[in-house]
Amino acid sequence: SQTIHQWPATLVQPVGSPLSLECTVEGTSNPNLYWYRQAAGRGLQLLFYSVGIGQISSEVPQNLSASRPQDRQFILSSKKLLLSDSGFYLCASWENTEAFFGQGTRLTVV
Amino acid sequence: DAKTTQPNSMESNEEEPVHLPCNHSTISGTDYIHWYRQLPSQGPEYVIHGLTSNVNNRMASLAIAEDRKSSTLILHRATLRDAAVYYCILRDVIRDTGRRALTFGSGTRLQVQP
């Protein structure tokens, strides 16, 4: 089965600073990849998905962007963080009928 | 997009069965019903999924109503490690390309008392 690696596990960033979260996948090729955000005590909100290199679709207009420079690499970025960007960010991959999630990055914007 | 409705929280005692309900009245004929659970500060993990028939695996059982408008996740003997947020999810079609993804609601927070 797949393994999703995400880093860093926690991050504290000031408002207005840039962001780069990286996700890499092992154990599969050409996966569909997803970025989710989870606010405290809430469900997961789908932010971006990618079906291949350079192919990004956004679900929600926002201050964030995503890129997929390699088959098994998915990056979430921001040029200038807002307080509302705080949350728990999860990278996921979908294979057949099961989704695999990374351990997440907890981002606090101060 | 088809949505699911779950109770916000439930409590159970250790070693007792737990029945976690989920309503999905707008489910389409090709939507699979998935259950995931999430421990604090971790990513969700797969529990079980089904389409029409009841399903069993080593973690749980999934009972699906005949009209598929509701389902129940059954933990046969709850343990303290089963305390988590349980999500009932339908596979959603992403609007612009038709690709399918998982859309998560707020889930049910299960507390297990010793």
Tab-separated table of C-alpha atoms in Angstrom:
chain	number	residue	atom	x	y	z
A	1	SER	CA	0.000	0.000	0.000
A	2	GLN	CA	0.949	3.625	-0.249
A	3	THR	CA	2.750	5.813	2.237
A	4	ILE	CA	2.230	9.570	2.310
A	5	HIS	CA	5.016	11.708	3.749
A	6	GLN	CA	4.301	15.237	4.874
A	7	TRP	CA	6.538	17.798	6.471
A	8	PRO	CA	6.928	19.665	8.640
A	9	ALA	CA	4.637	18.269	11.319
A	10	THR	CA	4.155	21.666	12.941
A	11	LEU	CA	4.828	25.184	11.761
A	12	VAL	CA	4.409	28.623	13.272
A	13	GLN	CA	4.611	31.460	10.771
A	14	PRO	CA	3.997	35.214	11.019
A	15	VAL	CA	1.276	36.901	9.027
A	16	GLY	CA	2.543	37.941	5.618
A	17	SER	CA	5.274	35.305	5.426
A	18	PRO	CA	5.443	32.698	2.638
A	19	LEU	CA	4.500	29.056	3.025
A	20	SER	CA	5.643	25.826	1.445
A	21	LEU	CA	4.329	22.445	2.575
A	22	GLU	CA	5.583	19.353	0.824
A	23	CYS	CA	3.968	15.982	0.319
A	24	THR	CA	5.575	12.943	-1.279
A	25	VAL	CA	4.076	9.558	-2.035
A	26	GLU	CA	5.673	6.116	-1.942
A	27	GLY	CA	4.354	2.825	-3.202
A	28	THR	CA	2.442	3.947	-6.246
A	29	SER	CA	2.797	5.854	-9.487
A	30	ASN	CA	0.607	8.478	-11.123
A	31	PRO	CA	-1.599	8.911	-8.057
A	32	ASN	CA	-4.441	11.391	-7.704
A	33	LEU	CA	-3.271	13.737	-4.956
A	34	TYR	CA	-5.272	16.020	-2.698
A	35	TRP	CA	-4.689	18.811	-0.179
A	36	TYR	CA	-7.222	19.194	2.625
A	37	ARG	CA	-7.456	21.715	5.448
A	38	GLN	CA	-9.106	21.087	8.781
A	39	ALA	CA	-10.026	23.912	11.121
A	40	ALA	CA	-10.157	23.100	14.833
A	41	GLY	CA	-13.096	20.805	15.614
A	42	ARG	CA	-14.281	20.787	12.021
A	43	GLY	CA	-14.336	18.407	9.090
A	44	LEU	CA	-11.884	18.309	6.215
A	45	GLN	CA	-12.186	20.865	3.458
A	46	LEU	CA	-10.825	19.881	0.051
A	47	LEU	CA	-8.481	22.612	-1.227
A	48	PHE	CA	-6.734	21.238	-4.308
A	49	TYR	CA	-6.416	18.056	-6.264
A	50	SER	CA	-4.093	16.892	-9.001
A	51	VAL	CA	-4.437	14.071	-11.481
A	52	GLY	CA	-0.927	14.413	-12.905
A	53	ILE	CA	2.253	16.465	-13.200
A	54	GLY	CA	1.469	20.138	-13.664
A	55	GLN	CA	-2.283	19.535	-13.402
A	56	ILE	CA	-3.916	21.341	-10.490
A	57	SER	CA	-7.572	21.990	-9.779
A	58	SER	CA	-8.788	24.254	-7.006
A	59	GLU	CA	-11.944	23.611	-5.062
A	60	VAL	CA	-12.104	26.810	-3.045
A	61	PRO	CA	-10.847	30.290	-3.964
A	62	GLN	CA	-8.273	31.310	-1.405
A	63	ASN	CA	-4.855	32.624	-0.534
A	64	LEU	CA	-3.145	29.325	-1.297
A	65	SER	CA	-1.799	27.619	-4.395
A	66	ALA	CA	-0.597	24.121	-5.218
A	67	SER	CA	1.914	22.643	-7.606
A	68	ARG	CA	2.898	19.190	-8.746
A	69	PRO	CA	6.419	19.311	-10.140
A	70	GLN	CA	6.912	15.533	-10.064
A	71	ASP	CA	4.632	12.517	-10.247
A	72	ARG	CA	4.780	11.788	-6.531
A	73	GLN	CA	5.322	15.288	-5.169
A	74	PHE	CA	2.589	17.748	-4.260
A	75	ILE	CA	3.340	21.180	-2.804
A	76	LEU	CA	1.047	23.647	-1.073
A	77	SER	CA	2.194	27.269	-1.091
A	78	SER	CA	1.295	30.795	-0.181
A	79	LYS	CA	3.056	34.057	-0.958
A	80	LYS	CA	1.630	35.866	2.086
A	81	LEU	CA	-0.051	34.003	4.924
A	82	LEU	CA	-3.210	35.264	6.593
A	83	LEU	CA	-4.393	34.497	10.128
A	84	SER	CA	-7.269	32.531	8.582
A	85	ASP	CA	-4.783	30.147	6.945
A	86	SER	CA	-4.151	28.504	10.316
A	87	GLY	CA	-5.264	24.891	10.467
A	88	PHE	CA	-4.312	21.272	10.046
A	89	TYR	CA	-3.251	20.496	6.480
A	90	LEU	CA	-3.471	16.992	5.123
A	91	CYS	CA	-2.153	15.487	1.920
A	92	ALA	CA	-3.957	12.445	0.557
A	93	SER	CA	-3.730	9.989	-2.276
A	94	TRP	CA	-6.527	7.886	-3.694
A	95	GLU	CA	-6.031	4.339	-4.923
A	96	ASN	CA	-8.917	2.164	-6.033
A	97	THR	CA	-11.450	2.491	-3.218
A	98	GLU	CA	-9.216	3.690	-0.399
A	99	ALA	CA	-7.722	7.072	0.447
A	100	PHE	CA	-4.331	7.298	2.154
A	101	PHE	CA	-3.487	10.308	4.297
A	102	GLY	CA	-0.279	11.814	5.563
A	103	GLN	CA	0.148	12.649	9.217
A	104	GLY	CA	-0.613	16.294	8.585
A	105	THR	CA	0.998	19.671	9.216
A	106	ARG	CA	-0.380	21.889	11.924
A	107	LEU	CA	0.078	25.480	10.785
A	108	THR	CA	-0.348	28.381	13.171
A	109	VAL	CA	-0.202	31.853	11.687
A	110	VAL	CA	0.584	34.484	14.309
B	1	ASP	CA	-22.933	16.728	-4.247
B	2	ALA	CA	-24.377	14.088	-1.978
B	3	LYS	CA	-24.071	14.922	1.706
B	4	THR	CA	-24.034	12.892	4.897
B	5	THR	CA	-25.494	13.632	8.318
B	6	GLN	CA	-24.042	12.200	11.509
B	7	PRO	CA	-24.578	12.892	15.210
B	8	ASN	CA	-21.948	15.206	16.630
B	9	SER	CA	-20.953	12.862	19.420
B	10	MET	CA	-21.643	9.491	20.987
B	11	GLU	CA	-20.502	7.706	24.096
B	12	SER	CA	-19.883	4.054	24.712
B	13	ASN	CA	-18.519	1.817	27.401
B	14	GLU	CA	-15.490	-0.325	26.842
B	15	GLU	CA	-16.187	-3.857	25.586
B	16	GLU	CA	-19.703	-2.911	24.458
B	17	PRO	CA	-20.901	-2.683	20.839
B	18	VAL	CA	-21.206	0.736	19.223
B	19	HIS	CA	-23.554	1.651	16.391
B	20	LEU	CA	-22.629	4.855	14.576
B	21	PRO	CA	-25.417	6.056	12.273
B	22	CYS	CA	-25.148	8.041	9.053
B	23	ASN	CA	-27.877	9.470	6.831
B	24	HIS	CA	-27.254	10.061	3.143
B	25	SER	CA	-30.659	10.567	1.608
B	26	THR	CA	-29.312	12.082	-1.646
B	27	ILE	CA	-26.884	9.275	-2.405
B	28	SER	CA	-26.563	8.380	-6.067
B	29	GLY	CA	-26.605	4.893	-7.461
B	30	THR	CA	-22.863	4.778	-8.011
B	31	ASP	CA	-21.743	6.371	-4.752
B	32	TYR	CA	-19.770	4.169	-2.409
B	33	ILE	CA	-20.214	4.670	1.327
B	34	HIS	CA	-16.898	5.016	3.110
B	35	TRP	CA	-16.016	5.253	6.771
B	36	TYR	CA	-12.807	6.760	8.056
B	37	ARG	CA	-11.707	7.609	11.544
B	38	GLN	CA	-9.318	10.238	12.806
B	39	LEU	CA	-7.343	10.206	16.019
B	40	PRO	CA	-6.208	13.566	17.449
B	41	SER	CA	-3.488	15.271	15.399
B	42	GLN	CA	-3.370	12.432	12.875
B	43	GLY	CA	-4.618	11.927	9.356
B	44	PRO	CA	-7.803	9.925	8.834
B	45	GLU	CA	-7.484	6.183	8.430
B	46	TYR	CA	-9.681	3.893	6.389
B	47	VAL	CA	-12.178	1.760	8.304
B	48	ILE	CA	-14.540	0.174	5.810
B	49	HIS	CA	-16.576	0.841	2.688
B	50	GLY	CA	-19.523	-0.641	0.830
B	51	LEU	CA	-21.977	-0.134	-2.003
B	52	THR	CA	-25.153	-2.106	-1.353
B	53	SER	CA	-24.438	-5.204	0.716
B	54	ASN	CA	-23.382	-5.311	4.335
B	55	VAL	CA	-19.625	-5.588	4.773
B	56	ASN	CA	-17.382	-6.990	7.472
B	57	ASN	CA	-13.672	-6.647	8.095
B	58	ARG	CA	-11.352	-7.005	11.043
B	59	MET	CA	-12.068	-3.489	12.262
B	60	ALA	CA	-15.810	-3.155	11.911
B	61	SER	CA	-19.034	-4.013	10.119
B	62	LEU	CA	-21.034	-1.781	7.815
B	63	ALA	CA	-24.777	-2.186	7.613
B	64	ILE	CA	-26.396	-0.455	4.623
B	65	ALA	CA	-30.117	0.188	4.463
B	66	GLU	CA	-31.978	-1.399	1.587
B	67	ASP	CA	-32.774	2.008	0.058
B	68	ARG	CA	-29.139	3.079	0.695
B	69	LYS	CA	-30.275	6.305	2.313
B	70	SER	CA	-28.615	5.430	5.585
B	71	SER	CA	-25.883	3.206	6.950
B	72	THR	CA	-24.474	2.163	10.313
B	73	LEU	CA	-20.904	1.494	11.298
B	74	ILE	CA	-20.739	-1.208	13.933
B	75	LEU	CA	-17.815	-1.648	16.286
B	76	HIS	CA	-18.482	-4.982	17.917
B	77	ARG	CA	-16.485	-4.400	21.088
B	78	ALA	CA	-15.327	-0.866	21.699
B	79	THR	CA	-11.892	-0.322	23.158
B	80	LEU	CA	-10.283	2.845	24.451
B	81	ARG	CA	-8.249	2.970	21.236
B	82	ASP	CA	-11.459	3.313	19.251
B	83	ALA	CA	-12.039	6.799	20.659
B	84	ALA	CA	-11.832	9.006	17.582
B	85	VAL	CA	-13.861	11.098	15.158
B	86	TYR	CA	-15.655	8.832	12.705
B	87	TYR	CA	-16.494	10.156	9.263
B	88	CYS	CA	-19.165	8.750	6.992
B	89	ILE	CA	-18.303	9.795	3.462
B	90	LEU	CA	-19.691	9.428	-0.008
B	91	ARG	CA	-17.469	9.602	-3.006
B	92	ASP	CA	-18.087	12.984	-4.573
B	93	VAL	CA	-17.685	13.944	-8.179
B	94	ILE	CA	-15.430	16.954	-8.466
B	95	ARG	CA	-17.285	19.475	-10.504
B	96	ASP	CA	-15.003	20.371	-13.325
B	97	THR	CA	-13.392	17.111	-14.425
B	98	GLY	CA	-15.613	14.420	-13.052
B	99	ARG	CA	-12.819	13.023	-10.927
B	100	ARG	CA	-13.948	11.533	-7.664
B	101	ALA	CA	-12.682	12.549	-4.247
B	102	LEU	CA	-13.741	12.277	-0.653
B	103	THR	CA	-15.618	15.112	0.989
B	104	PHE	CA	-15.615	15.045	4.758
B	105	GLY	CA	-18.284	16.443	7.038
B	106	SER	CA	-17.866	17.055	10.771
B	107	GLY	CA	-18.129	13.397	11.745
B	108	THR	CA	-19.114	11.778	15.048
B	109	ARG	CA	-16.805	12.090	18.008
B	110	LEU	CA	-16.871	8.746	19.807
B	111	GLN	CA	-15.911	8.684	23.460
B	112	VAL	CA	-15.232	5.329	25.076
B	113	GLN	CA	-15.500	5.072	28.834
B	114	PRO	CA	-13.473	2.448	30.720
